[in-house]
């Protein structure tokens, strides 16, 4: 890695923060004895989840022997409590009463038992799957990665197939299932499938354009167990948003939908905005609007040139614009008026830099989580690992195609032809994405390789190679400069020369 890259932060990161501490703490939790116990006795995620339920007092033991197994698990969890500074066992038990928490704990401990501690961690099954349940949509967004349209595809999975997919995800130990599209609220199957997944104990969420979030639909979402609603909104006023979304009046319907969701009080809520040259100057007003509307999170999506997004590639941000934006988002996050995240994995790197510089206290190791400052915070960032494509999460298309990420359009298998478990374990593409030693420069040797990794979807979108560098990072300026020449993009005017 170039000496100039990272500057003082690099030496501070390597000199002051001992990320091996978290590794040793995790190894105490999942020591050799407990690892063997997990792999021999907790033979499936479902069995482990049940044992955690017994420990939490929400399930009954299936046998006398299970009582002994639960005591072994309790001993390991007590070691975990010391790692994270928890003194009261009832705190852990109360958390484990939630089925999705049991799923997350089970798959994380099984993954460490199976693979050992890796940087970042390789998981036995994805914690999150984003499911584009239909390609049918009522808008015409310029940046749509899914190329969604007014009609559903003929090869969309049947309802029976969709329910079977949920069973497979449940058996694998998937913790979170996010429904997207297209517009999922258009699909009549969505309601049945989401309810079925919720009853299986998954943390179910929906990503929607918000135009169909009537009070009636919001009540239905509550009744089927949806816990998180993420609504796309690209500008603080109608003109830019309606242009971007291709339908006049979309902004007002979306804002009305957000108000309905917030008013219900039943959900964790977020506004999601894709940052481009179209709206970068309006991001501050967007955050103000999100606070005014009362949502709990504001998420800035990394623009990826895929789907219809290829047609507006000139509107992508330069590395400096992205870096400045992420630092601005980080500053606004520290105000604590609203949680602010980004799908750009470099946001994790920004957090590390800012904490080491003494100008921040929190990290965002991935776009749906945060961590406090300190050695455990940095260690957790390396454990979770920024970009999780094919390692921490996966995607499922309406026709059953499985991919590493909804923004990374590579088919690694189809649910009609193989089981999800087979695809997840055997795909060459997924295995390569999990091995950061295979990444190309500058991401390969970057000091932030573990907590960031670069956006693999952007690498693929620009270079046709998911192992290539992410040209949106400030430390990859030379690759962006080459792209400007190759694509004949003028950063000054945001258009083609």
mmCIF file of N, CA and C in Angstrom, residues 306-383:
data_model
loop_
_atom_site.group_PDB
_atom_site.id
_atom_site.type_symbol
_atom_site.label_atom_id
_atom_site.label_comp_id
_atom_site.label_asym_id
_atom_site.label_seq_id
_atom_site.Cartn_x
_atom_site.Cartn_y
_atom_site.Cartn_z
ATOM 1 N N UNK A 306 -25.879 -0.301 -12.330
ATOM 2 C CA UNK A 306 -26.426 -1.588 -12.741
ATOM 3 C C UNK A 306 -27.895 -1.381 -13.091
ATOM 4 N N UNK A 307 -28.480 -2.284 -13.864
ATOM 5 C CA UNK A 307 -29.860 -2.083 -14.298
ATOM 6 C C UNK A 307 -29.986 -0.794 -15.082
ATOM 7 N N UNK A 308 -31.057 -0.027 -14.819
ATOM 8 C CA UNK A 308 -31.222 1.255 -15.506
ATOM 9 C C UNK A 308 -30.222 2.289 -15.014
ATOM 10 N N UNK A 309 -29.556 1.996 -13.897
ATOM 11 C CA UNK A 309 -28.553 2.913 -13.392
ATOM 12 C C UNK A 309 -27.388 3.117 -14.353
ATOM 13 N N UNK A 310 -27.163 2.158 -15.258
ATOM 14 C CA UNK A 310 -26.090 2.305 -16.239
ATOM 15 C C UNK A 310 -26.310 3.525 -17.131
ATOM 16 N N UNK A 311 -27.573 3.886 -17.334
ATOM 17 C CA UNK A 311 -27.892 5.002 -18.221
ATOM 18 C C UNK A 311 -27.597 6.358 -17.604
ATOM 19 N N UNK A 312 -27.404 6.404 -16.280
ATOM 20 C CA UNK A 312 -27.106 7.688 -15.627
ATOM 21 C C UNK A 312 -25.773 7.601 -14.888
ATOM 22 N N UNK A 313 -24.847 6.850 -15.453
ATOM 23 C CA UNK A 313 -23.559 6.632 -14.805
ATOM 24 C C UNK A 313 -22.811 7.946 -14.588
ATOM 25 N N UNK A 314 -23.058 8.932 -15.461
ATOM 26 C CA UNK A 314 -22.385 10.229 -15.325
ATOM 27 C C UNK A 314 -22.824 10.985 -14.078
ATOM 28 N N UNK A 315 -23.910 10.551 -13.468
ATOM 29 C CA UNK A 315 -24.406 11.226 -12.264
ATOM 30 C C UNK A 315 -23.811 10.649 -10.983
ATOM 31 N N UNK A 316 -22.918 9.677 -11.107
ATOM 32 C CA UNK A 316 -22.274 9.108 -9.929
ATOM 33 C C UNK A 316 -21.360 10.146 -9.278
ATOM 34 N N UNK A 317 -21.164 10.014 -7.985
ATOM 35 C CA UNK A 317 -20.309 10.940 -7.258
ATOM 36 C C UNK A 317 -18.835 10.601 -7.470
ATOM 37 N N UNK A 318 -17.994 11.611 -7.437
ATOM 38 C CA UNK A 318 -16.554 11.388 -7.460
ATOM 39 C C UNK A 318 -16.120 10.915 -6.081
ATOM 40 N N UNK A 319 -14.910 10.348 -5.962
ATOM 41 C CA UNK A 319 -14.445 9.935 -4.637
ATOM 42 C C UNK A 319 -14.458 11.063 -3.616
ATOM 43 N N UNK A 320 -14.066 12.264 -4.030
ATOM 44 C CA UNK A 320 -14.075 13.394 -3.089
ATOM 45 C C UNK A 320 -15.492 13.759 -2.673
ATOM 46 N N UNK A 321 -16.408 13.779 -3.644
ATOM 47 C CA UNK A 321 -17.794 14.090 -3.310
ATOM 48 C C UNK A 321 -18.360 13.058 -2.332
ATOM 49 N N UNK A 322 -18.062 11.792 -2.586
ATOM 50 C CA UNK A 322 -18.567 10.736 -1.702
ATOM 51 C C UNK A 322 -17.932 10.852 -0.316
ATOM 52 N N UNK A 323 -16.630 11.073 -0.266
ATOM 53 C CA UNK A 323 -15.940 11.184 1.012
ATOM 54 C C UNK A 323 -16.472 12.377 1.817
ATOM 55 N N UNK A 324 -16.654 13.500 1.148
ATOM 56 C CA UNK A 324 -17.193 14.681 1.829
ATOM 57 C C UNK A 324 -18.609 14.410 2.336
ATOM 58 N N UNK A 325 -19.404 13.729 1.517
ATOM 59 C CA UNK A 325 -20.774 13.417 1.911
ATOM 60 C C UNK A 325 -20.794 12.490 3.127
ATOM 61 N N UNK A 326 -19.975 11.448 3.106
ATOM 62 C CA UNK A 326 -19.963 10.495 4.216
ATOM 63 C C UNK A 326 -19.497 11.152 5.514
ATOM 64 N N UNK A 327 -18.534 12.049 5.404
ATOM 65 C CA UNK A 327 -18.105 12.780 6.593
ATOM 66 C C UNK A 327 -19.203 13.702 7.109
ATOM 67 N N UNK A 328 -19.935 14.318 6.181
ATOM 68 C CA UNK A 328 -21.059 15.158 6.591
ATOM 69 C C UNK A 328 -22.135 14.313 7.281
ATOM 70 N N UNK A 329 -22.447 13.146 6.694
ATOM 71 C CA UNK A 329 -23.435 12.251 7.300
ATOM 72 C C UNK A 329 -22.988 11.823 8.689
ATOM 73 N N UNK A 330 -21.699 11.541 8.816
ATOM 74 C CA UNK A 330 -21.170 11.107 10.109
ATOM 75 C C UNK A 330 -21.345 12.212 11.155
ATOM 76 N N UNK A 331 -21.044 13.451 10.768
ATOM 77 C CA UNK A 331 -21.207 14.574 11.697
ATOM 78 C C UNK A 331 -22.660 14.736 12.131
ATOM 79 N N UNK A 332 -23.579 14.620 11.176
ATOM 80 C CA UNK A 332 -24.991 14.750 11.514
ATOM 81 C C UNK A 332 -25.443 13.601 12.418
ATOM 82 N N UNK A 333 -24.870 12.424 12.223
ATOM 83 C CA UNK A 333 -25.186 11.260 13.065
ATOM 84 C C UNK A 333 -24.781 11.521 14.509
ATOM 85 N N UNK A 334 -23.626 12.169 14.689
ATOM 86 C CA UNK A 334 -23.141 12.422 16.039
ATOM 87 C C UNK A 334 -24.042 13.389 16.817
ATOM 88 N N UNK A 335 -24.874 14.147 16.115
ATOM 89 C CA UNK A 335 -25.829 15.034 16.781
ATOM 90 C C UNK A 335 -26.902 14.256 17.542
ATOM 91 N N UNK A 336 -27.057 12.959 17.172
ATOM 92 C CA UNK A 336 -27.984 12.039 17.841
ATOM 93 C C UNK A 336 -29.464 12.397 17.655
ATOM 94 N N UNK A 337 -29.761 13.239 16.666
ATOM 95 C CA UNK A 337 -31.164 13.534 16.406
ATOM 96 C C UNK A 337 -31.816 12.428 15.581
ATOM 97 N N UNK A 338 -30.974 11.694 14.843
ATOM 98 C CA UNK A 338 -31.456 10.589 14.018
ATOM 99 C C UNK A 338 -30.269 9.691 13.694
ATOM 100 N N UNK A 339 -30.494 8.383 13.582
ATOM 101 C CA UNK A 339 -29.435 7.475 13.155
ATOM 102 C C UNK A 339 -29.223 7.633 11.656
ATOM 103 N N UNK A 340 -27.973 7.771 11.250
ATOM 104 C CA UNK A 340 -27.659 7.980 9.838
ATOM 105 C C UNK A 340 -26.660 6.929 9.383
ATOM 106 N N UNK A 341 -27.036 6.145 8.381
ATOM 107 C CA UNK A 341 -26.200 5.075 7.859
ATOM 108 C C UNK A 341 -25.995 5.252 6.351
ATOM 109 N N UNK A 342 -25.122 4.437 5.809
ATOM 110 C CA UNK A 342 -24.901 4.417 4.364
ATOM 111 C C UNK A 342 -24.583 2.996 3.938
ATOM 112 N N UNK A 343 -25.024 2.644 2.724
ATOM 113 C CA UNK A 343 -24.677 1.327 2.191
ATOM 114 C C UNK A 343 -23.264 1.307 1.626
ATOM 115 N N UNK A 344 -22.612 2.466 1.580
ATOM 116 C CA UNK A 344 -21.210 2.504 1.164
ATOM 117 C C UNK A 344 -20.347 1.928 2.277
ATOM 118 N N UNK A 345 -19.598 0.850 2.027
ATOM 119 C CA UNK A 345 -18.786 0.260 3.099
ATOM 120 C C UNK A 345 -17.688 1.189 3.587
ATOM 121 N N UNK A 346 -17.354 2.224 2.809
ATOM 122 C CA UNK A 346 -16.345 3.176 3.253
ATOM 123 C C UNK A 346 -16.842 4.007 4.443
ATOM 124 N N UNK A 347 -18.131 3.939 4.736
ATOM 125 C CA UNK A 347 -18.659 4.624 5.919
ATOM 126 C C UNK A 347 -18.058 4.027 7.196
ATOM 127 N N UNK A 348 -17.756 2.729 7.158
ATOM 128 C CA UNK A 348 -17.081 2.083 8.284
ATOM 129 C C UNK A 348 -15.679 2.646 8.453
ATOM 130 N N UNK A 349 -14.987 2.814 7.333
ATOM 131 C CA UNK A 349 -13.643 3.398 7.359
ATOM 132 C C UNK A 349 -13.687 4.830 7.885
ATOM 133 N N UNK A 350 -14.691 5.596 7.475
ATOM 134 C CA UNK A 350 -14.851 6.972 7.961
ATOM 135 C C UNK A 350 -14.994 6.962 9.480
ATOM 136 N N UNK A 351 -15.806 6.055 10.005
ATOM 137 C CA UNK A 351 -16.012 5.976 11.444
ATOM 138 C C UNK A 351 -14.722 5.698 12.190
ATOM 139 N N UNK A 352 -13.923 4.764 11.665
ATOM 140 C CA UNK A 352 -12.645 4.445 12.305
ATOM 141 C C UNK A 352 -11.725 5.663 12.287
ATOM 142 N N UNK A 353 -11.640 6.320 11.140
ATOM 143 C CA UNK A 353 -10.789 7.498 11.039
ATOM 144 C C UNK A 353 -11.222 8.589 12.019
ATOM 145 N N UNK A 354 -12.538 8.792 12.112
ATOM 146 C CA UNK A 354 -13.031 9.874 12.959
ATOM 147 C C UNK A 354 -12.860 9.566 14.444
ATOM 148 N N UNK A 355 -13.063 8.312 14.826
ATOM 149 C CA UNK A 355 -12.874 7.940 16.223
ATOM 150 C C UNK A 355 -11.403 8.071 16.608
ATOM 151 N N UNK A 356 -10.507 7.615 15.729
ATOM 152 C CA UNK A 356 -9.079 7.725 16.019
ATOM 153 C C UNK A 356 -8.631 9.175 16.082
ATOM 154 N N UNK A 357 -9.311 10.033 15.330
ATOM 155 C CA UNK A 357 -8.972 11.456 15.338
ATOM 156 C C UNK A 357 -9.624 12.192 16.505
ATOM 157 N N UNK A 358 -10.471 11.487 17.260
ATOM 158 C CA UNK A 358 -11.133 12.106 18.404
ATOM 159 C C UNK A 358 -12.320 12.971 18.039
ATOM 160 N N UNK A 359 -12.846 12.803 16.823
ATOM 161 C CA UNK A 359 -13.971 13.627 16.384
ATOM 162 C C UNK A 359 -15.254 12.823 16.203
ATOM 163 N N UNK A 360 -15.305 11.627 16.782
ATOM 164 C CA UNK A 360 -16.503 10.804 16.713
ATOM 165 C C UNK A 360 -16.455 9.705 17.751
ATOM 166 N N UNK A 361 -17.601 9.061 17.981
ATOM 167 C CA UNK A 361 -17.683 8.037 19.018
ATOM 168 C C UNK A 361 -18.297 6.731 18.538
ATOM 169 N N UNK A 362 -18.795 6.686 17.327
ATOM 170 C CA UNK A 362 -19.503 5.488 16.881
ATOM 171 C C UNK A 362 -18.988 5.024 15.523
ATOM 172 N N UNK A 363 -19.224 3.726 15.255
ATOM 173 C CA UNK A 363 -18.902 3.123 13.971
ATOM 174 C C UNK A 363 -20.185 2.591 13.347
ATOM 175 N N UNK A 364 -20.144 2.434 12.038
ATOM 176 C CA UNK A 364 -21.208 1.707 11.356
ATOM 177 C C UNK A 364 -20.552 0.582 10.573
ATOM 178 N N UNK A 365 -20.389 -0.600 11.190
ATOM 179 C CA UNK A 365 -19.671 -1.700 10.541
ATOM 180 C C UNK A 365 -20.409 -2.304 9.350
ATOM 181 N N UNK A 366 -21.696 -2.008 9.238
ATOM 182 C CA UNK A 366 -22.476 -2.347 8.051
ATOM 183 C C UNK A 366 -23.680 -1.425 8.043
ATOM 184 N N UNK A 367 -24.437 -1.404 6.935
ATOM 185 C CA UNK A 367 -25.443 -0.355 6.779
ATOM 186 C C UNK A 367 -26.671 -0.529 7.671
ATOM 187 N N UNK A 368 -26.729 -1.620 8.455
ATOM 188 C CA UNK A 368 -27.875 -1.770 9.347
ATOM 189 C C UNK A 368 -27.446 -1.945 10.805
ATOM 190 N N UNK A 369 -26.232 -1.497 11.145
ATOM 191 C CA UNK A 369 -25.759 -1.677 12.520
ATOM 192 C C UNK A 369 -24.809 -0.556 12.905
ATOM 193 N N UNK A 370 -24.649 -0.380 14.218
ATOM 194 C CA UNK A 370 -23.687 0.585 14.732
ATOM 195 C C UNK A 370 -22.990 -0.019 15.946
ATOM 196 N N UNK A 371 -21.849 0.559 16.294
ATOM 197 C CA UNK A 371 -21.080 0.089 17.447
ATOM 198 C C UNK A 371 -20.444 1.280 18.138
ATOM 199 N N UNK A 372 -20.266 1.168 19.443
ATOM 200 C CA UNK A 372 -19.618 2.227 20.198
ATOM 201 C C UNK A 372 -18.118 2.225 19.938
ATOM 202 N N UNK A 373 -17.479 3.313 20.362
ATOM 203 C CA UNK A 373 -16.049 3.459 20.140
ATOM 204 C C UNK A 373 -15.247 2.510 21.029
ATOM 205 N N UNK A 374 -13.950 2.432 20.752
ATOM 206 C CA UNK A 374 -13.058 1.607 21.558
ATOM 207 C C UNK A 374 -12.566 0.391 20.803
ATOM 208 N N UNK A 375 -11.727 -0.414 21.444
ATOM 209 C CA UNK A 375 -11.146 -1.577 20.798
ATOM 210 C C UNK A 375 -12.208 -2.564 20.358
ATOM 211 N N UNK A 376 -13.235 -2.770 21.195
ATOM 212 C CA UNK A 376 -14.302 -3.695 20.810
ATOM 213 C C UNK A 376 -15.036 -3.176 19.587
ATOM 214 N N UNK A 377 -15.195 -1.848 19.493
ATOM 215 C CA UNK A 377 -15.875 -1.262 18.337
ATOM 216 C C UNK A 377 -15.131 -1.525 17.051
ATOM 217 N N UNK A 378 -13.813 -1.284 17.056
ATOM 218 C CA UNK A 378 -13.012 -1.535 15.866
ATOM 219 C C UNK A 378 -12.983 -3.029 15.548
ATOM 220 N N UNK A 379 -12.841 -3.846 16.588
ATOM 221 C CA UNK A 379 -12.834 -5.291 16.372
ATOM 222 C C UNK A 379 -14.135 -5.773 15.764
ATOM 223 N N UNK A 380 -15.253 -5.210 16.231
ATOM 224 C CA UNK A 380 -16.550 -5.591 15.677
ATOM 225 C C UNK A 380 -16.659 -5.167 14.225
ATOM 226 N N UNK A 381 -16.095 -3.990 13.897
ATOM 227 C CA UNK A 381 -16.106 -3.529 12.508
ATOM 228 C C UNK A 381 -15.351 -4.506 11.615
ATOM 229 N N UNK A 382 -14.233 -5.031 12.124
ATOM 230 C CA UNK A 382 -13.472 -6.009 11.337
ATOM 231 C C UNK A 382 -14.193 -7.350 11.279
ATOM 232 N N UNK A 383 -14.907 -7.693 12.321
ATOM 233 C CA UNK A 383 -15.658 -8.945 12.371
ATOM 234 C C UNK A 383 -16.819 -8.916 11.375
#
